[in-house]
Tab-separated table of C-alpha atoms in Angstrom:
chain	number	residue	atom	x	y	z
A	1	MET	CA	-37.509	-12.268	12.545
A	2	PHE	CA	-37.024	-14.131	9.267
A	3	VAL	CA	-36.474	-12.212	6.056
A	4	ASP	CA	-36.305	-14.026	2.742
A	5	LYS	CA	-32.714	-13.930	1.465
A	6	SER	CA	-33.857	-13.256	-2.085
A	7	TYR	CA	-34.703	-9.680	-1.065
A	8	ILE	CA	-31.029	-8.938	-0.369
A	9	PHE	CA	-30.468	-8.635	-4.136
A	10	MET	CA	-33.212	-6.003	-4.314
A	11	LEU	CA	-31.813	-4.165	-1.290
A	12	PHE	CA	-28.314	-4.171	-2.795
A	13	THR	CA	-29.698	-2.819	-6.083
A	14	LEU	CA	-31.505	-0.037	-4.233
A	15	ILE	CA	-28.300	0.917	-2.393
A	16	VAL	CA	-26.187	0.976	-5.570
A	17	GLY	CA	-28.949	2.914	-7.349
A	18	ALA	CA	-29.054	5.465	-4.524
A	19	VAL	CA	-25.276	5.912	-4.809
A	20	PHE	CA	-25.693	6.509	-8.547
A	21	PHE	CA	-28.440	9.105	-8.073
A	22	LEU	CA	-26.478	10.865	-5.321
A	23	LEU	CA	-23.172	11.054	-7.217
A	24	VAL	CA	-24.064	11.601	-10.859
A	25	PRO	CA	-25.580	14.976	-11.861
A	26	LYS	CA	-29.117	14.763	-13.202
A	27	THR	CA	-28.043	16.090	-16.603
A	28	GLN	CA	-25.663	13.141	-17.014
A	29	TYR	CA	-28.017	10.286	-15.971
A	30	LYS	CA	-28.880	9.146	-19.487
A	31	ARG	CA	-25.356	9.039	-20.801
A	32	TYR	CA	-23.734	7.192	-17.923
A	33	LEU	CA	-26.650	4.850	-17.417
A	34	LEU	CA	-26.527	3.910	-21.105
A	35	TYR	CA	-22.869	2.918	-20.752
A	36	GLY	CA	-23.706	1.143	-17.499
A	37	ILE	CA	-26.561	-0.845	-19.020
A	38	VAL	CA	-24.586	-1.922	-22.075
A	39	LEU	CA	-21.190	-2.610	-20.485
A	40	GLY	CA	-22.470	-3.575	-17.037
A	41	GLY	CA	-25.956	-5.079	-17.103
A	42	PHE	CA	-25.866	-6.822	-20.490
A	43	VAL	CA	-22.324	-8.096	-20.033
A	44	HIS	CA	-23.175	-9.367	-16.545
A	45	GLY	CA	-26.160	-11.235	-17.964
A	46	PHE	CA	-23.929	-12.874	-20.550
A	47	ILE	CA	-21.072	-13.677	-18.138
A	48	ALA	CA	-23.378	-14.985	-15.399
A	49	SER	CA	-25.415	-17.092	-17.823
A	50	ALA	CA	-22.361	-18.538	-19.555
A	51	SER	CA	-20.597	-19.195	-16.242
A	52	SER	CA	-23.708	-20.840	-14.852
A	53	TYR	CA	-24.054	-23.123	-17.867
A	54	MET	CA	-20.330	-23.967	-17.659
A	55	ASN	CA	-20.875	-24.787	-13.978
A	56	LEU	CA	-18.451	-22.117	-12.723
A	57	LEU	CA	-20.884	-20.200	-10.524
A	58	LYS	CA	-24.412	-20.457	-9.277
A	59	TYR	CA	-26.901	-18.021	-7.812
A	60	THR	CA	-28.972	-19.448	-4.974
A	61	ASN	CA	-31.953	-18.187	-2.974
A	62	MET	CA	-33.280	-16.112	-5.873
A	63	GLY	CA	-36.884	-16.534	-4.798
A	64	PRO	CA	-39.504	-14.911	-7.034
A	65	PHE	CA	-36.831	-12.812	-8.776
A	66	SER	CA	-35.270	-15.721	-10.667
A	67	VAL	CA	-34.780	-15.320	-14.411
A	68	MET	CA	-35.015	-18.816	-15.912
A	69	GLY	CA	-33.380	-20.197	-12.770
A	70	VAL	CA	-30.012	-18.720	-13.785
A	71	ILE	CA	-29.686	-15.188	-12.371
A	72	PRO	CA	-31.760	-12.917	-10.138
A	73	ALA	CA	-33.587	-10.155	-12.007
A	74	TRP	CA	-32.008	-7.518	-9.757
A	75	THR	CA	-28.329	-8.222	-10.473
A	76	PRO	CA	-28.153	-6.795	-14.031
A	77	ILE	CA	-29.798	-3.626	-12.722
A	78	ALA	CA	-27.266	-3.400	-9.882
A	79	TRP	CA	-24.406	-3.949	-12.331
A	80	SER	CA	-25.790	-1.223	-14.594
A	81	PHE	CA	-25.775	1.276	-11.732
A	82	SER	CA	-22.361	0.070	-10.571
A	83	PHE	CA	-20.785	0.548	-13.990
A	84	ALA	CA	-22.452	3.945	-14.417
A	85	VAL	CA	-20.772	5.058	-11.176
A	86	PHE	CA	-17.521	3.439	-12.364
A	87	PHE	CA	-17.599	5.495	-15.571
A	88	TYR	CA	-18.589	8.703	-13.831
A	89	LEU	CA	-15.754	8.537	-11.308
A	90	MET	CA	-13.164	7.218	-13.772
A	91	PRO	CA	-9.988	9.333	-13.819
A	92	ARG	CA	-8.673	10.791	-17.061
A	93	ARG	CA	-4.991	10.169	-16.349
A	94	ARG	CA	-3.696	6.694	-17.139
A	95	ALA	CA	-1.475	6.675	-14.048
A	96	PHE	CA	-4.612	6.816	-11.909
A	97	LEU	CA	-6.686	4.593	-14.183
A	98	ILE	CA	-4.779	1.386	-13.438
A	99	PRO	CA	-5.180	1.571	-9.633
A	100	TYR	CA	-8.786	2.669	-10.162
A	101	VAL	CA	-9.607	-0.399	-12.273
A	102	LEU	CA	-7.793	-2.610	-9.764
A	103	ALA	CA	-9.786	-1.071	-6.901
A	104	PHE	CA	-13.144	-1.714	-8.587
A	105	THR	CA	-11.993	-5.226	-9.490
A	106	GLY	CA	-11.158	-5.944	-5.857
A	107	LEU	CA	-14.364	-4.326	-4.611
A	108	ASP	CA	-16.578	-6.448	-6.844
A	109	TYR	CA	-14.669	-9.604	-5.992
A	110	ILE	CA	-15.226	-8.861	-2.298
A	111	VAL	CA	-18.939	-8.259	-2.960
A	112	GLY	CA	-19.048	-11.702	-4.593
A	113	LEU	CA	-17.417	-13.257	-1.536
A	114	VAL	CA	-19.892	-11.495	0.769
A	115	LEU	CA	-22.816	-12.742	-1.328
A	116	GLU	CA	-21.316	-16.208	-1.130
A	117	ALA	CA	-21.022	-15.935	2.656
A	118	TYR	CA	-24.734	-15.011	2.827
A	119	GLY	CA	-25.589	-18.075	0.761
A	120	LEU	CA	-26.829	-16.074	-2.231
A	121	PHE	CA	-24.090	-16.921	-4.654
A	122	MET	CA	-21.622	-19.749	-5.056
A	123	TYR	CA	-18.316	-19.982	-6.891
A	124	ILE	CA	-17.814	-23.561	-8.045
A	125	GLY	CA	-14.348	-25.097	-7.927
A	126	SER	CA	-11.304	-23.023	-8.774
A	127	TYR	CA	-13.397	-20.282	-10.405
A	128	ARG	CA	-13.394	-18.639	-6.976
A	129	TYR	CA	-9.830	-17.560	-7.811
A	130	PHE	CA	-10.305	-16.983	-11.542
A	131	ALA	CA	-13.294	-14.705	-10.938
A	132	LEU	CA	-10.828	-11.989	-9.989
A	133	LEU	CA	-9.307	-12.264	-13.471
A	134	THR	CA	-12.800	-12.111	-15.009
A	135	PHE	CA	-13.529	-8.863	-13.151
A	136	LEU	CA	-10.148	-7.403	-14.127
A	137	VAL	CA	-10.666	-8.141	-17.827
A	138	TRP	CA	-14.264	-6.897	-17.676
A	139	TYR	CA	-13.381	-3.553	-16.079
A	140	SER	CA	-10.292	-3.082	-18.263
A	141	VAL	CA	-12.197	-3.692	-21.496
A	142	ALA	CA	-15.086	-1.481	-20.335
A	143	ALA	CA	-12.680	1.367	-19.506
A	144	TRP	CA	-10.941	0.941	-22.867
A	145	ILE	CA	-14.274	1.033	-24.746
A	146	PHE	CA	-15.405	4.054	-22.752
A	147	TYR	CA	-12.248	6.010	-23.629
A	148	ARG	CA	-12.330	4.898	-27.269
A	149	ASP	CA	-15.914	6.011	-27.807
A	150	PRO	CA	-15.899	9.442	-29.481
A	151	GLN	CA	-18.943	10.459	-27.451
A	152	ALA	CA	-17.000	9.882	-24.215
A	153	ASN	CA	-15.434	13.319	-24.677
A	154	VAL	CA	-18.896	14.843	-24.285
A	155	LEU	CA	-19.265	13.298	-20.831
A	156	GLN	CA	-18.098	15.293	-17.845
A	157	PRO	CA	-16.873	12.973	-15.093
A	158	VAL	CA	-15.976	14.360	-11.712
A	159	ALA	CA	-12.256	14.053	-12.486
A	160	ALA	CA	-12.520	15.879	-15.835
A	161	LYS	CA	-11.807	19.293	-14.387
A	162	ALA	CA	-8.291	20.398	-15.140
A	163	LEU	CA	-5.927	20.637	-12.218
A	164	PRO	CA	-4.393	24.077	-11.522
A	165	GLU	CA	-1.041	23.111	-13.058
A	166	GLU	CA	-2.816	21.787	-16.171
A	167	LYS	CA	-4.609	25.109	-16.624
A	168	ARG	CA	-1.309	26.972	-16.497
A	169	ASP	CA	0.189	24.600	-19.087
A	170	GLU	CA	-2.767	25.150	-21.441
A	171	GLU	CA	-2.423	28.938	-21.206
A	172	LYS	CA	1.195	28.880	-22.410
């Protein structure tokens, strides 16, 4: 049975979207998805387009979902969902934030390597190793912007609930 490889991007987007809809409460969809679209989808479009034109990476087997022959139409959507989940699960404490950003950086780098193994994506030259730095800077800046935004205090991520010892400290 032969399945066109270009549909893997759509399948991946559906999986990441399902994770988003399962984890994030319905009342928070708009807020987190807005951050995800701006800091995930739009930034991915810029990074992927610029990297493609600089001959650092190349998407292959895009099929009918190609956007000007540069990126698949599904990847910005997947990145939007991915960043929305990233923001929703982001810890409040800085001690946990650094390993959290490193974990998402590593996860997305591994996803890139898996896509490359499937023949859907190709790092060109030494960018295979510098892509990790790109992901690290991208997630770090996105987390910094998210915490700097005054509206971020309105959002209620899963880790926003005070721990028992924090509640006791606040009562004193």
